[in-house]
XYZ file of C-alpha atoms in Angstrom:
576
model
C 63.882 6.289 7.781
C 61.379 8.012 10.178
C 58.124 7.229 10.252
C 55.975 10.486 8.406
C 53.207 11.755 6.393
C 55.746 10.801 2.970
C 56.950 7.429 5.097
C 54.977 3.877 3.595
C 54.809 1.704 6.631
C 54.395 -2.050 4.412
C 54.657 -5.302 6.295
C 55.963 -7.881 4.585
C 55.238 -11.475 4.868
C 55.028 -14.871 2.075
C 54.660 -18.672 2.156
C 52.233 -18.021 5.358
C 50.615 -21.679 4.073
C 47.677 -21.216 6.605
C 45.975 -25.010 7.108
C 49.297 -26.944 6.749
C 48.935 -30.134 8.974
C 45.587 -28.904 10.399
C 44.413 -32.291 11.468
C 47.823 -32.907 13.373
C 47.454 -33.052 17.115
C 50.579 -31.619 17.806
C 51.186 -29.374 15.099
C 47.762 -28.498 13.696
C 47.174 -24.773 14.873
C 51.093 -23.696 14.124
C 50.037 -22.045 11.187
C 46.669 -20.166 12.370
C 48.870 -19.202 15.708
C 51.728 -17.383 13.682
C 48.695 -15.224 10.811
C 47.268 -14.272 13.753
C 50.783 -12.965 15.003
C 51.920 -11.449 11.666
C 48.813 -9.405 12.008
C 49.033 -8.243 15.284
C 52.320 -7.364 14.558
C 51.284 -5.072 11.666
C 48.301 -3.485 13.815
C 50.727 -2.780 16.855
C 53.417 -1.186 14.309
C 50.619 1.069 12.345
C 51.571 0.328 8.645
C 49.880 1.593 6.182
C 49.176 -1.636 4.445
C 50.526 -5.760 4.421
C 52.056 -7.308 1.178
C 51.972 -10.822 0.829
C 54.086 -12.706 -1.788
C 51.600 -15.483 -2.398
C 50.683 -19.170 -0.788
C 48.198 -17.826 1.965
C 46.578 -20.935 1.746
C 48.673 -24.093 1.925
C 45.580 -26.440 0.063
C 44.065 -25.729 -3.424
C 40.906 -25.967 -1.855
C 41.051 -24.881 2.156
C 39.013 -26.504 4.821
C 36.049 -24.593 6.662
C 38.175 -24.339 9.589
C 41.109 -22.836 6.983
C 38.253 -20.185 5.656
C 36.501 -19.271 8.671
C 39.865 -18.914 10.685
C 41.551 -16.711 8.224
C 38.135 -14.441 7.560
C 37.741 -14.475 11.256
C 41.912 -13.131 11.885
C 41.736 -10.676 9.129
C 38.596 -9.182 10.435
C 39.498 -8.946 13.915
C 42.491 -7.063 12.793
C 42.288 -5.223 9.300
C 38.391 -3.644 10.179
C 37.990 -0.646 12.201
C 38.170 3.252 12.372
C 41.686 3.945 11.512
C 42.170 6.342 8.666
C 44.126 4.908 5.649
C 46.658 7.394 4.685
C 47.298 6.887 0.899
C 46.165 7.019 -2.135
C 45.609 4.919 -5.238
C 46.096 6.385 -8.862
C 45.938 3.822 -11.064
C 42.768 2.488 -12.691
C 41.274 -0.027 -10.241
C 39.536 -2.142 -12.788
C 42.585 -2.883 -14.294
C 44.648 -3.529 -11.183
C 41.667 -5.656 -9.300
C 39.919 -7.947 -12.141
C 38.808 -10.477 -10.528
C 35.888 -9.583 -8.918
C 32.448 -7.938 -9.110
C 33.896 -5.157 -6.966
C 37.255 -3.765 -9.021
C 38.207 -1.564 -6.379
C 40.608 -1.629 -3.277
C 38.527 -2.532 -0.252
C 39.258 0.738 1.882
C 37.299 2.924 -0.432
C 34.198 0.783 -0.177
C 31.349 3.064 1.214
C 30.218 -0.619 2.842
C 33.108 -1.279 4.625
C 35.172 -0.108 7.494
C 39.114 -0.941 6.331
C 42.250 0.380 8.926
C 44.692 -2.083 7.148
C 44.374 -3.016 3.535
C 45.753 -6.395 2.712
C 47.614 -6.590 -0.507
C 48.542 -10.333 -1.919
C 49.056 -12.510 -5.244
C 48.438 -15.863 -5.488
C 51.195 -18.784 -5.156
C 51.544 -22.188 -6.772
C 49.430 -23.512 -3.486
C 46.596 -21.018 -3.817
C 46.524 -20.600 -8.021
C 43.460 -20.041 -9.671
C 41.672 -22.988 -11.466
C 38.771 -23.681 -13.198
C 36.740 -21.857 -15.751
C 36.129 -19.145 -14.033
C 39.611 -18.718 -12.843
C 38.932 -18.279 -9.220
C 41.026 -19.349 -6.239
C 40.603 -18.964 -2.824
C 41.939 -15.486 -2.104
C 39.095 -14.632 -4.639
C 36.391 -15.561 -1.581
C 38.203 -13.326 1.030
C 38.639 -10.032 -2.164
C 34.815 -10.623 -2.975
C 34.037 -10.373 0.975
C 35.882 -7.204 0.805
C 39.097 -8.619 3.196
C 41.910 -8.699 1.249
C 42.715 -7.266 -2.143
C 44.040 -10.089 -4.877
C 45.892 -8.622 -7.703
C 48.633 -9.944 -10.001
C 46.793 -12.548 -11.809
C 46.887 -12.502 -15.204
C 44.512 -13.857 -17.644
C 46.164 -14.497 -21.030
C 48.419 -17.471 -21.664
C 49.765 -15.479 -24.526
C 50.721 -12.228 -23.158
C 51.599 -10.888 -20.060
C 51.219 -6.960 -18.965
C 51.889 -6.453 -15.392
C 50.052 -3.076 -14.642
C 51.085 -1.312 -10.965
C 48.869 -0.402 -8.391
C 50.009 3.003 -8.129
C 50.049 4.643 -4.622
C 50.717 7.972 -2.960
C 51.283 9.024 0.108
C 52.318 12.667 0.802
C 55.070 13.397 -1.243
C 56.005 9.604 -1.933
C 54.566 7.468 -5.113
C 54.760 4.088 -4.873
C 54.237 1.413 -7.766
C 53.190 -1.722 -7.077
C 53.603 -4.564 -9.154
C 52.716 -8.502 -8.846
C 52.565 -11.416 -10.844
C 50.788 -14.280 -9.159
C 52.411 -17.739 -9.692
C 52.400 -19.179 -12.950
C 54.397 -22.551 -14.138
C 57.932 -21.628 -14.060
C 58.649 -23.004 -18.022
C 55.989 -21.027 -19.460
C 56.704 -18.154 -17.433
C 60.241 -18.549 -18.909
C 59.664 -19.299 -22.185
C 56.825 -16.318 -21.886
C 60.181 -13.750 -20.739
C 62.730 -15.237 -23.614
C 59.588 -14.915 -25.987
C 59.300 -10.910 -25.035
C 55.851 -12.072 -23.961
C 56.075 -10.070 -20.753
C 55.672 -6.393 -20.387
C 56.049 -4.513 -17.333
C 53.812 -1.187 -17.397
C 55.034 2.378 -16.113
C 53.570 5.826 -15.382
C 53.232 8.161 -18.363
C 54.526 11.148 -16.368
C 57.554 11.192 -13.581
C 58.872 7.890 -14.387
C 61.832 8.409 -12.454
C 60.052 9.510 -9.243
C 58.440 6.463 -8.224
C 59.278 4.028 -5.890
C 58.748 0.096 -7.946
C 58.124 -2.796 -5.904
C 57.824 -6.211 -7.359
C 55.976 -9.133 -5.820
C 56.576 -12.393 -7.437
C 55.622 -15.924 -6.785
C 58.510 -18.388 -8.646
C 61.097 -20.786 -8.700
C 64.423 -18.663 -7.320
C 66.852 -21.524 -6.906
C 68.075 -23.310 -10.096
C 66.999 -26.852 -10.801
C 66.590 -26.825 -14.356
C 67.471 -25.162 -17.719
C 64.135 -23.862 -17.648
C 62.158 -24.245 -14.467
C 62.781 -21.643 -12.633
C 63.068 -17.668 -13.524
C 66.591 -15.421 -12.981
C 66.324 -12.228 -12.108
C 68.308 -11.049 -14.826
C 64.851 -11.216 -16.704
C 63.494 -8.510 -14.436
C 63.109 -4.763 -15.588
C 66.200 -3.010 -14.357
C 63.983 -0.156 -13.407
C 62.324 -2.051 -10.471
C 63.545 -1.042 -7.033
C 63.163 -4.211 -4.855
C 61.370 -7.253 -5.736
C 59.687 -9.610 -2.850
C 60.124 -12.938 -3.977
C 57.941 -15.370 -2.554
C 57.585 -19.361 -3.230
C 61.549 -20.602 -1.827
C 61.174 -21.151 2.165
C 64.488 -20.190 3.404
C 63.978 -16.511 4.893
C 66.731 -14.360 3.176
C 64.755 -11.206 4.349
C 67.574 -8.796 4.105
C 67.586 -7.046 0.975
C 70.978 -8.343 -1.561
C 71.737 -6.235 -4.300
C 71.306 -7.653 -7.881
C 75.021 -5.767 -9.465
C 73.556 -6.254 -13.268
C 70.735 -5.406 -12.948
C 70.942 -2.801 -9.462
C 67.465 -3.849 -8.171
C 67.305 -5.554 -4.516
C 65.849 -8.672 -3.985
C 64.097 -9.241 -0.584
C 63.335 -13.054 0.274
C 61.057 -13.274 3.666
C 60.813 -17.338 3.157
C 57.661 -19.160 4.919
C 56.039 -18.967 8.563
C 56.129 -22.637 8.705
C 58.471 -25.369 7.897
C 56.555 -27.554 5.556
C 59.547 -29.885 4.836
C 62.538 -31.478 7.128
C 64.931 -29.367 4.527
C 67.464 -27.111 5.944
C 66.416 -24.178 4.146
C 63.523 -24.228 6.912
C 65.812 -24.540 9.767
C 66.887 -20.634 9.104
C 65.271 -18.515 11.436
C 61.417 -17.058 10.270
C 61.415 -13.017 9.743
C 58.511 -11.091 8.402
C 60.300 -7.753 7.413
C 59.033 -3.947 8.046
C 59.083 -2.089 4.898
C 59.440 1.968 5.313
C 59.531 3.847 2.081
C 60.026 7.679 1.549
C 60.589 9.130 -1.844
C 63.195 6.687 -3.535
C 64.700 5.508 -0.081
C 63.816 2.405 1.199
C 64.239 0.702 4.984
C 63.761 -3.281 5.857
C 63.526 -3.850 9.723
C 63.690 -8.145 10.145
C 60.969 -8.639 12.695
C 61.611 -12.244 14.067
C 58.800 -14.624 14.563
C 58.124 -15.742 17.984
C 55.203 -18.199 17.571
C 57.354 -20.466 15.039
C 58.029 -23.742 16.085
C 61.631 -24.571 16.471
C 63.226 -26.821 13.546
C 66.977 -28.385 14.323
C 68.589 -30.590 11.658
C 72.294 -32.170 12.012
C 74.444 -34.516 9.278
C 75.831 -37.256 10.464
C 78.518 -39.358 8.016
C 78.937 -42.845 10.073
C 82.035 -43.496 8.267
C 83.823 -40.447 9.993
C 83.159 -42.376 13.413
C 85.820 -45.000 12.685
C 87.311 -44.621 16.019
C 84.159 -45.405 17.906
C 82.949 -48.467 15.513
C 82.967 -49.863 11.853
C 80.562 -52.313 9.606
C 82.347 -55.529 11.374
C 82.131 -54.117 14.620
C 80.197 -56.621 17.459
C 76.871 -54.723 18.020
C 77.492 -52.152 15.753
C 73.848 -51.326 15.414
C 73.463 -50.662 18.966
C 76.670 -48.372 19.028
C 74.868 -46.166 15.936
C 71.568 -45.463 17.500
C 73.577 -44.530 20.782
C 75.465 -41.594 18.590
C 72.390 -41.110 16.913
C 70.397 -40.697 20.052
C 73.296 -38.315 21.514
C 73.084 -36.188 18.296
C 69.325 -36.263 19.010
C 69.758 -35.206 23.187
C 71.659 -32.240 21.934
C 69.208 -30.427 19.652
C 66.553 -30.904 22.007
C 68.837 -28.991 24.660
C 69.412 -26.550 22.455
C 65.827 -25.946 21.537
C 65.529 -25.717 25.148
C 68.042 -23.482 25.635
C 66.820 -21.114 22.682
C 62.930 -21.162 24.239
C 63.328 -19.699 27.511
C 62.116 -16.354 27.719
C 60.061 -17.005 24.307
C 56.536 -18.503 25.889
C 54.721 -17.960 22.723
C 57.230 -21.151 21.424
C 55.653 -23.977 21.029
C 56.917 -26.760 23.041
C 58.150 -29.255 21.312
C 60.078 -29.044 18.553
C 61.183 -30.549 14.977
C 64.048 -32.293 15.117
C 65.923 -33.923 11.817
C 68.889 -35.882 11.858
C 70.172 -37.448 8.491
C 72.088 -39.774 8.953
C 74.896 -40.866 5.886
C 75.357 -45.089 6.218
C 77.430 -45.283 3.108
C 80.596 -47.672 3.692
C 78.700 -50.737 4.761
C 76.783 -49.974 7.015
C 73.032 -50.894 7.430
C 70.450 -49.215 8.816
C 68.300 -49.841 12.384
C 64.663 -49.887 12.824
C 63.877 -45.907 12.974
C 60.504 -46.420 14.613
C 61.850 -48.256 17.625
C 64.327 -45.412 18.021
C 61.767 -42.883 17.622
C 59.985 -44.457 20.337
C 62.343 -42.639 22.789
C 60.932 -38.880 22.062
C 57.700 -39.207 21.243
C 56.903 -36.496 24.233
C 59.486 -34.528 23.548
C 59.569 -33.843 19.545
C 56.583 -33.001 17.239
C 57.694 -35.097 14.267
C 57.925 -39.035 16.071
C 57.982 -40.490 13.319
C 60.665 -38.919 11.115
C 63.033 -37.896 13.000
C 65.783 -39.560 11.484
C 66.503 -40.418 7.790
C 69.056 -42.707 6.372
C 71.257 -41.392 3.133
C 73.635 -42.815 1.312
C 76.097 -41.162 -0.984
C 76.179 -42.192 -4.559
C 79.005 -44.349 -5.248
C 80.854 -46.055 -8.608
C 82.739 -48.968 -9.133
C 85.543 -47.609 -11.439
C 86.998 -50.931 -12.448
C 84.715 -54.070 -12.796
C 87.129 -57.073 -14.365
C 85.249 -59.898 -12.984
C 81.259 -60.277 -13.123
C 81.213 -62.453 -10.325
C 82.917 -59.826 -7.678
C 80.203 -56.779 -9.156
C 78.743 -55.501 -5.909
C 75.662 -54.591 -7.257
C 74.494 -52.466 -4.249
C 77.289 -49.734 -5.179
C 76.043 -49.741 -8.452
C 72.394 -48.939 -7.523
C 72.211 -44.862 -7.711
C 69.357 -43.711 -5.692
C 67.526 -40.772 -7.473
C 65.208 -38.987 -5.203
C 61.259 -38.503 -6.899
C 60.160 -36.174 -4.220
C 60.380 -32.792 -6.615
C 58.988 -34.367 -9.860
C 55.585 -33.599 -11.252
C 53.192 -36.387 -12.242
C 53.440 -35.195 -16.005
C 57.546 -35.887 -15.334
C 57.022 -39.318 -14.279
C 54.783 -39.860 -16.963
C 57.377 -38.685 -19.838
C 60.161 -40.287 -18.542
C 58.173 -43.642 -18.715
C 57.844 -43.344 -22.233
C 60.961 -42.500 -22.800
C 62.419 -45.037 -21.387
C 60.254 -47.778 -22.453
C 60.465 -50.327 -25.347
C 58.900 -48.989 -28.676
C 56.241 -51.549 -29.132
C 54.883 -49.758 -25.936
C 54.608 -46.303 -26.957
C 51.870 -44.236 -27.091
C 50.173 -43.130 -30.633
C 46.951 -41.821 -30.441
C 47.706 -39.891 -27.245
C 50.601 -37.662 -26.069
C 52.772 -37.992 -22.696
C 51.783 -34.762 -22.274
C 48.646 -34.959 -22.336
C 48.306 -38.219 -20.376
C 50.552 -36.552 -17.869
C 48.296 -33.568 -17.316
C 45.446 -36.097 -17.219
C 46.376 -38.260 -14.571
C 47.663 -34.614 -12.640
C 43.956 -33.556 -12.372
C 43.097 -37.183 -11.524
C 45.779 -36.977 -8.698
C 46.127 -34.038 -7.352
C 42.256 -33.028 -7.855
C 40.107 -35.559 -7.767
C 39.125 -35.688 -11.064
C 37.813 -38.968 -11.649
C 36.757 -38.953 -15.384
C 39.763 -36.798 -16.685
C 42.209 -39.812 -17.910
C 38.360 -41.361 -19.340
C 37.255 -38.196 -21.157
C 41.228 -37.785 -22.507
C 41.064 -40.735 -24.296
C 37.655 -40.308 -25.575
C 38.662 -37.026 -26.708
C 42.022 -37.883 -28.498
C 39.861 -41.299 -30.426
C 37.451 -39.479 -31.607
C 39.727 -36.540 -32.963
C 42.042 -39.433 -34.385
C 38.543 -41.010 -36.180
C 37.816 -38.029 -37.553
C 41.090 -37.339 -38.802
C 41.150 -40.871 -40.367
C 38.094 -40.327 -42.388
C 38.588 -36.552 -43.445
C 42.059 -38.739 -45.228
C 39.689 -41.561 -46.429
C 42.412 -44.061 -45.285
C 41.508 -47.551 -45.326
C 44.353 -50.616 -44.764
C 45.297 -51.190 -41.638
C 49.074 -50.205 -42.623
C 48.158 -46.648 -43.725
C 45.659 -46.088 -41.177
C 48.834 -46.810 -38.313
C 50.864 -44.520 -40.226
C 48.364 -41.347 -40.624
C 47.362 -41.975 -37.061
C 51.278 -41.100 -35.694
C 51.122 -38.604 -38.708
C 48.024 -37.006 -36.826
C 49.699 -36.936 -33.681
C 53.310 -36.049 -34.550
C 55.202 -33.457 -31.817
C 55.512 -30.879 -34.275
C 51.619 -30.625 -34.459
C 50.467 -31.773 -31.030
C 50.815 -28.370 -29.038
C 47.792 -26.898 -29.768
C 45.652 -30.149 -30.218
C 46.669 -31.683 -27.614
C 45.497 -28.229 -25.303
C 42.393 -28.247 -27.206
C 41.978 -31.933 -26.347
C 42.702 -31.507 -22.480
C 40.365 -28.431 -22.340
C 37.597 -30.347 -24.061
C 37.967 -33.623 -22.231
C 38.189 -31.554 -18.621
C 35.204 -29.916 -19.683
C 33.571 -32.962 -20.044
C 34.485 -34.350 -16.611
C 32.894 -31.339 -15.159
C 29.735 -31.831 -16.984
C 29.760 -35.900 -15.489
C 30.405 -34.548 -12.435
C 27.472 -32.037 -12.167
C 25.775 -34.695 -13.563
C 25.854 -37.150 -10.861
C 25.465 -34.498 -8.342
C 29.029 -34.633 -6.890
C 29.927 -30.987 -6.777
C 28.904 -27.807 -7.379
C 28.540 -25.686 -10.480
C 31.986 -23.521 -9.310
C 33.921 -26.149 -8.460
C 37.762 -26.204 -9.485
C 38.996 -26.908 -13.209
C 42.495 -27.517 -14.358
C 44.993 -24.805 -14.371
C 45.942 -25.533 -18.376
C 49.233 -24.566 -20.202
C 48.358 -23.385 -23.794
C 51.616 -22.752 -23.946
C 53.646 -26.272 -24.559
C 56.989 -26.668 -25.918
C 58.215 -29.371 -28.302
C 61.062 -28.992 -26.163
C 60.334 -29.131 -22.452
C 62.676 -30.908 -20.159
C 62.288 -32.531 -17.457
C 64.218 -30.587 -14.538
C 66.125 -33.347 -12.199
C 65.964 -33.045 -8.678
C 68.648 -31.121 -6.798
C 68.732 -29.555 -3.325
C 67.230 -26.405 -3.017
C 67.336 -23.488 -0.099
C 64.194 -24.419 1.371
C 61.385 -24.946 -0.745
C 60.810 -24.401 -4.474
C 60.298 -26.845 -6.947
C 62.452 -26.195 -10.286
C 66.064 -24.714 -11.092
C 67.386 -22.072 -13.226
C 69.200 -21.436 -15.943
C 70.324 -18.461 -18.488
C 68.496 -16.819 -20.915
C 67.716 -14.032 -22.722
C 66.462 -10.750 -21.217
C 62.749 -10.910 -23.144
C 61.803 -7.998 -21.174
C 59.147 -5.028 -22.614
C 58.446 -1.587 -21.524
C 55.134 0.183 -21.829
C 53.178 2.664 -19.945
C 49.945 2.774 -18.221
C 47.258 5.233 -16.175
């Protein structure tokens, strides 16, 4: 398509996780370095505006440097005198509502916009508390970027678009910002979600979809297919998995394209991240759509290899003499020849950084043992920017089909390693208890709740939340107990599991969490420790009786959850 007065110029970026590994010497201004190219490159190609598919920020809570970094890129680039070329349609206050100033940013009389900034939130970034704020609420209220997508009702979801037009060409924007991938799913089975459209020209407008979620399946229900997506959509940006799938594939059922740009940085050794990082140019006229892959050139360089020692039988096996020292030399050859590719690969590219990441996973299965990794790592440490993981040991799961004697059980092919690494806290928590002895189960509180507690106590610093949960769920217990008038010991055990049976313990157990979080804010202010608008808990009103816990599986870059098939749940409405 050729650029016009009908052509939308939209750059298109996601997963940017600006702050990742800050405080690393090596790799601690990777991030900053490639925002501050992803916005030069939409300045030098004169779009009209930048989409981003959520996770600006890679911390809940960014650093000053984070902040003042990102406030002082999006300045330098998105302020100045350049007209903005389209218009918006839509009601504002609907489309921006969470701020003081429910308008886009280029139509402030205060301000001096050339390149409006368009994002939703992601699972890094969400907004918390009981306000509901998150950090890409700071850079809307300072008038730098405009957040939209986020949804305030656990109960019902209507995505109204931004609606834009430029010339001849109308343009509907939708987002959802990230929200947990089982509610979201249940939410879409449920018919809970409803997808807004124009009340005139429905068919004349261009719908774009940014969302935030699980892609890759994991789970039954972690995770959301796009089969669940309104078949009148046009392309959706999915943000959240890593692996940069930028070119547009064609959903056949439901004849929408799905555009996946992936993340800027590689923020695990997985090789999802080893694909190549793209931002994509998006050029829209009418119903016609163009994506032009712009590669990155400030990314650093991420190799990864497999290596299975047991297809090396002609060079050693387990009873081998110095076996160990003949694995690290294949391992250190493997090594030699990703860093001369990456060297290879950088010349010509000086905005590369230097050293690379370099992963090499190495399979001992068959016997073999492993060597002391930091000794070998030794060898690169001024040539690789990840020392100290360069190589991890693997070993395939494997069965002994026929055990006849107990004596001759060789009990370390029985042990079946289960990687943690994509469970949640509230996970771990639930499969405790259901695995553990009955006398040790928990009856005045919930796994759910106690999971979400010790969550907030984790991942947030929320020292009184597993304090005020239990305080919470005894005294709601005590005053169920006397409301019955119970009195024996035997009947007061009984009504107390009565009280806090599954069927029942959605809603209480919500009401409980949101009462006892409240109360660890109030200690907190208390003592002086934080501010009146610091973070609360993100809080599912929504449990199931039925929730599973999704087991780990390998994904295409990052994501954490799976999929699986349901129904369509979809609703149509109209808006403006």
């Amino acid at each position: 398509l050729r650029a016009g007065n009908d052509t939308f110029k939209i750059l298109i970026a996601t997963d940017i996780h600006l702050g990742y590994l800050e405080k690393d010497a090596i790799r601690g201004q990777d991030t900053y370095n490639t925002l501050n190219e992803i916005l030069d490159c939409a300045k030098k190609n004169k779009v009209d505006f930048i989409l981003l598919g959520g996770d600006l920020f890679h911390e809940n809570k960014p650093s000053r440097r984070c902040l003042h970094s990102s406030i002082s890129m999006l300045r330098k680039y998105c302020m100045g005198d350049s007209p903005v070329t389209f218009n918006i349609l839509s009601d504002q206050t609907v489309n921006f509502n969470t701020t003081q100033f429910p308008w886009v940013n280029y139509q402030d009389e205060n301000l001096n916009i050339s390149i409006p900034v368009f994002s939703i939130h992601g699972n890094h970034d969400d907004p918390t508390g009981a306000e509901g704020l998150c950090a890409l609420d700071l850079l809307s209220a300072s008038g730098l970027v405009n957040h939209f997508g986020h949804s305030h009702s656990v109960e019902r979801i209507e995505i109204s678009p931004v609606l834009m037009q430029k010339g001849s060409t109308k343009l509907a924007l939708y987002g959802l910002g990230s929200i947990p991938d089982e509610r979201l799913y249940r939410m879409f089975v449920n018919k809970q979600v409803t997808m807004l459209r124009p009340k005139e020209d429905q068919d004349g407008w261009f719908n774009l979809f940014a969302i935030h979620q699980n892609r890759s399946k994991h789970g039954p229900t972690n995770y959301i297919p796009e089969q669940f997506l309104d078949d009148f959509l046009d392309l959706v940006v999915w943000g959240h998995e890593h692996e940069c799938l930028i070119t547009p594939a064609r959903n056949e059922q439901q004849l929408f394209y799905v555009t996946q740009p992936g993340s800027s940085v590689a923020t695990s050794l997985s090789p999802g991240e080893a694909t190549k990082k793209h931002i994509g140019l998006l050029k829209v006229k009418g119903r016609k759509m163009n994506m032009q892959k712009i590669p990155l050139k400030t990314v650093r360089q991420f190799f990864i290899q497999d290596v299975v020692l047991a297809d090396y039988e002609d060079l050693f096996t387990p009873e081998t003499p110095q076996v160990t020292k003949k694995m690290e030399d294949l391992c250190y050859a493997k090594v030699i020849e990703m860093l001369e590719e990456a060297e290879k690969e950088r010349i010509g590219c000086p905005l590369t950084p230097e050293k690379p990441l370099v992963r090499l996973r190495v399979d001992y299965s068959g016997g073999f043992e492993t060597f002391n990794t930091s000794r070998f790592s030794q060898k690169f440490v001024d040539r690789v920017a990840n020392p100290k993981d360069i190589i991890h040991f693997l070993r395939k799961r494997e069965y002994k089909d026929d055990i006849k004697d107990e004596v001759t059980i060789d009990y370390g092919k029985l042990i079946k390693p289960t990687a943690v690494g994509g469970l949640r806290v509230e996970d771990m928590v639930k499969q405790y208890f259901e695995a553990a002895e009955q006398k040790v189960q928990l009856s005045l509180l919930t796994e759910q709740g106690m999971g979400k507690a010790i969550q907030e106590y984790v991942d947030k610093d929320e020292k009184d939340a597993i304090e005020e949960l239990i305080t919470c769920q005894l005294e709601k217990t005590q005053r169920h107990l006397q409301a019955r008038g119970v009195t024996t010991e035997q009947d007061i055990d009984a009504e107390a599991r009565r009280c806090h049976r599954p069927s029942g313990a959605n809603l209480h157990d919500c009401v409980s969490f949101l009462t006892a979080m409240n109360r660890a804010k109030a200690n907190r202010l208390e003592r002086g420790e934080e501010s009146v608008d610091q973070d609360m808990p993100d809080v599912d009103m929504n449990f199931a009786d039925d929730d599973v816990v999704a087991s780990p599986a390998p994904t295409r870059g990052r994501g954490r959850g799976g999929r699986g098939r349901g129904g369509r749940g979809r609703g149509k409405g109209e808006c403006c």
